[in-house]
């Protein structure tokens, strides 16, 4: 599965089969998480066969069922943490999709089981990503049109439009898509909107944008 196909097929899944993540899939996923941690300076951890985080009332409120595996998205405290968690967390999400797994970003409707993962001094748990074999593939949601989230002089370069279209496939909190991409020469400025988790959402969207715009030689401003 190519990454663009993974972006199109990835949808949030909240109900999972009783099927373990094992063998080559587990090994490849763990290796990819380790690589993303090295690149992003993060401490993401794959938690397997741990049902307590999604066994309480909050999880039921979030309509989660059968979640026994998740990724704890942890990193060093600082102003860039949320965006980095979104960017590198989505790299893991799309790799999981390529491996035949399903996922869901989860910010509130889970319980922190502190013995299940490690948060070192100076680090913070931003959120978790439920992961496993979904009972369904999830459902797409109606998104904004490209012109609602971009600013660019005419004519719009194809690579920039493709980047924005890819960003609009990105998961965001409550499907709000509160981000904006502005083109100035060969510099792209990406800004978050106001609200909770918008910096995480921006990191996710920026990774999607890069995939959609490739191989255009732009720089982030």
XYZ file of C-alpha atoms in Angstrom:
221
model
C 0.000 0.000 0.000
C 1.413 3.381 -1.027
C 1.283 6.247 1.465
C -1.349 8.180 -0.498
C -3.559 5.101 -0.455
C -2.922 4.759 3.277
C -4.007 8.385 3.780
C -7.219 7.758 1.851
C -8.052 4.471 3.591
C -7.188 5.531 7.135
C -10.281 6.317 9.173
C -10.769 6.439 12.923
C -11.737 3.023 14.300
C -13.084 2.575 17.832
C -14.137 -1.113 17.890
C -11.458 -3.797 17.656
C -11.234 -7.555 17.182
C -9.769 -9.820 19.846
C -6.685 -10.418 17.720
C -3.134 -9.757 18.922
C -0.535 -7.668 17.131
C 2.213 -10.227 16.697
C 4.950 -11.626 14.470
C 6.363 -9.574 11.625
C 3.669 -6.914 11.970
C 4.650 -6.298 15.600
C 8.365 -6.286 14.784
C 8.004 -3.877 11.872
C 5.740 -1.567 13.853
C 8.131 -1.456 16.811
C 11.090 -0.794 14.520
C 9.218 2.071 12.856
C 8.250 3.601 16.201
C 11.897 3.442 17.273
C 12.960 5.194 14.061
C 10.348 7.923 14.511
C 11.479 8.404 18.105
C 15.054 8.905 16.916
C 14.013 11.370 14.217
C 11.665 13.368 16.416
C 13.376 13.100 19.783
C 10.242 11.478 21.222
C 9.528 8.546 23.542
C 6.519 6.873 21.876
C 5.811 3.399 23.239
C 3.743 0.504 21.888
C 1.600 -0.957 24.682
C 0.255 -4.450 23.939
C -2.456 -6.523 25.639
C -3.329 -3.807 28.158
C -7.136 -3.423 28.383
C -7.381 -1.172 31.443
C -6.891 2.143 29.641
C -10.070 1.602 27.639
C -12.213 -0.254 30.176
C -13.842 2.619 32.070
C -16.759 4.940 31.616
C -14.770 7.466 29.590
C -13.949 4.817 26.984
C -17.593 3.775 26.773
C -18.534 7.425 26.374
C -16.068 7.570 23.477
C -17.681 4.428 22.007
C -14.476 2.396 22.280
C -14.632 -1.373 22.568
C -12.071 -4.154 22.422
C -9.077 -1.807 22.696
C -6.175 -3.782 24.190
C -3.309 -2.107 22.335
C -2.291 1.526 22.067
C 0.655 3.818 21.497
C 1.578 6.185 24.319
C 2.723 9.387 22.599
C 5.329 10.761 25.000
C 8.029 13.396 24.526
C 10.106 16.076 26.249
C 8.193 19.072 27.551
C 8.596 22.190 25.446
C 6.830 24.506 23.004
C 7.293 22.156 20.030
C 6.112 18.960 21.702
C 2.507 18.894 20.513
C 3.333 19.508 16.860
C 6.102 16.877 16.967
C 3.730 14.367 18.556
C 1.218 14.962 15.782
C 3.795 14.763 12.997
C 5.605 11.627 14.132
C 2.517 10.000 15.596
C 0.876 10.230 12.173
C 3.958 8.658 10.592
C 3.271 5.688 12.857
C -0.460 5.752 12.082
C 0.098 5.563 8.326
C 2.691 2.805 8.729
C 0.131 0.898 10.800
C -2.405 1.326 7.990
C 0.128 -0.088 5.529
C 0.595 -3.077 7.862
C -3.144 -3.817 7.845
C -3.890 -2.262 11.238
C -6.443 0.343 12.235
C -6.013 3.282 14.593
C -7.700 6.156 16.388
C -6.140 9.248 17.960
C -7.448 9.572 21.531
C -6.975 12.692 23.645
C -9.466 12.374 26.513
C -11.591 9.229 26.565
C -9.096 6.840 28.122
C -7.583 6.197 31.535
C -3.886 6.749 32.190
C -2.418 3.459 33.406
C 0.908 4.773 34.660
C 2.439 1.315 35.133
C 1.908 0.491 31.450
C 4.363 3.010 29.999
C 7.228 5.260 31.019
C 7.170 9.033 31.329
C 10.682 10.117 32.321
C 11.426 13.325 34.260
C 10.956 16.293 31.939
C 8.610 14.325 29.664
C 4.868 14.485 29.109
C 2.201 12.110 27.806
C 0.374 14.084 25.119
C -2.238 11.519 24.146
C -2.552 7.909 22.981
C -3.332 6.172 19.698
C -5.596 3.113 19.864
C -4.308 0.439 17.492
C -5.249 -3.058 16.401
C -7.379 -4.978 13.937
C -10.631 -3.088 13.621
C -14.043 -4.681 13.382
C -14.609 -2.263 10.498
C -12.360 -0.003 8.433
C -14.092 3.116 9.778
C -15.997 5.772 7.870
C -14.783 8.858 5.991
C -16.020 12.267 7.138
C -16.939 15.291 5.079
C -14.058 17.759 5.079
C -13.553 21.367 4.097
C -12.827 22.374 0.492
C -9.147 23.217 -0.204
C -9.832 26.925 -0.661
C -11.109 27.129 2.931
C -7.697 26.263 4.391
C -5.217 27.758 1.936
C -3.916 31.101 0.748
C -1.982 31.182 -2.487
C -1.526 33.513 -5.460
C -3.024 32.412 -8.772
C -2.358 30.161 -10.528
C -2.148 27.650 -7.696
C 0.779 25.241 -8.255
C -0.338 21.628 -8.543
C 2.076 20.506 -5.840
C 0.654 23.006 -3.351
C -2.929 21.975 -4.108
C -2.007 18.298 -3.783
C -0.372 19.064 -0.446
C -3.483 20.803 0.834
C -5.708 17.979 -0.426
C -3.522 15.497 1.452
C -3.672 17.654 4.599
C -7.466 17.575 4.409
C -7.299 13.774 4.688
C -5.569 14.147 8.058
C -7.419 13.290 11.273
C -8.134 16.305 13.481
C -9.910 16.797 16.804
C -13.665 16.685 16.229
C -12.904 16.821 12.473
C -12.473 20.595 12.819
C -9.541 20.976 10.388
C -8.402 24.183 12.102
C -5.233 24.777 10.117
C -4.134 27.006 7.264
C -1.458 26.728 4.598
C -0.061 29.847 2.937
C 2.337 29.861 -0.024
C 4.920 32.645 -0.365
C 7.319 31.852 -3.213
C 8.699 28.443 -2.338
C 7.961 28.858 1.383
C 4.894 27.272 2.949
C 3.622 28.685 6.223
C 1.359 26.371 8.191
C -0.541 27.825 11.137
C -2.944 26.276 13.642
C -6.318 27.696 14.534
C -7.557 28.291 18.052
C -8.769 25.508 20.291
C -7.704 22.328 22.010
C -5.219 20.015 20.274
C -4.813 22.290 17.239
C -1.011 22.107 17.457
C -1.169 18.307 17.418
C -3.570 18.530 14.481
C -1.142 20.864 12.692
C 1.695 18.363 13.053
C -0.490 15.634 11.568
C -1.581 17.884 8.709
C 1.993 18.987 7.951
C 3.107 15.384 7.508
C 0.191 14.779 5.147
C 1.036 17.973 3.254
C 4.624 16.834 2.740
C 3.444 13.499 1.332
C 0.973 15.174 -1.027
C 3.371 17.906 -2.193
C 6.366 15.616 -2.826
C 8.725 15.929 -4.597
C 8.288 19.718 -4.728
C 11.324 21.551 -3.259
C 9.487 23.779 -0.784
C 10.576 24.823 2.703
C 8.542 25.401 5.850
C 8.368 28.997 7.000
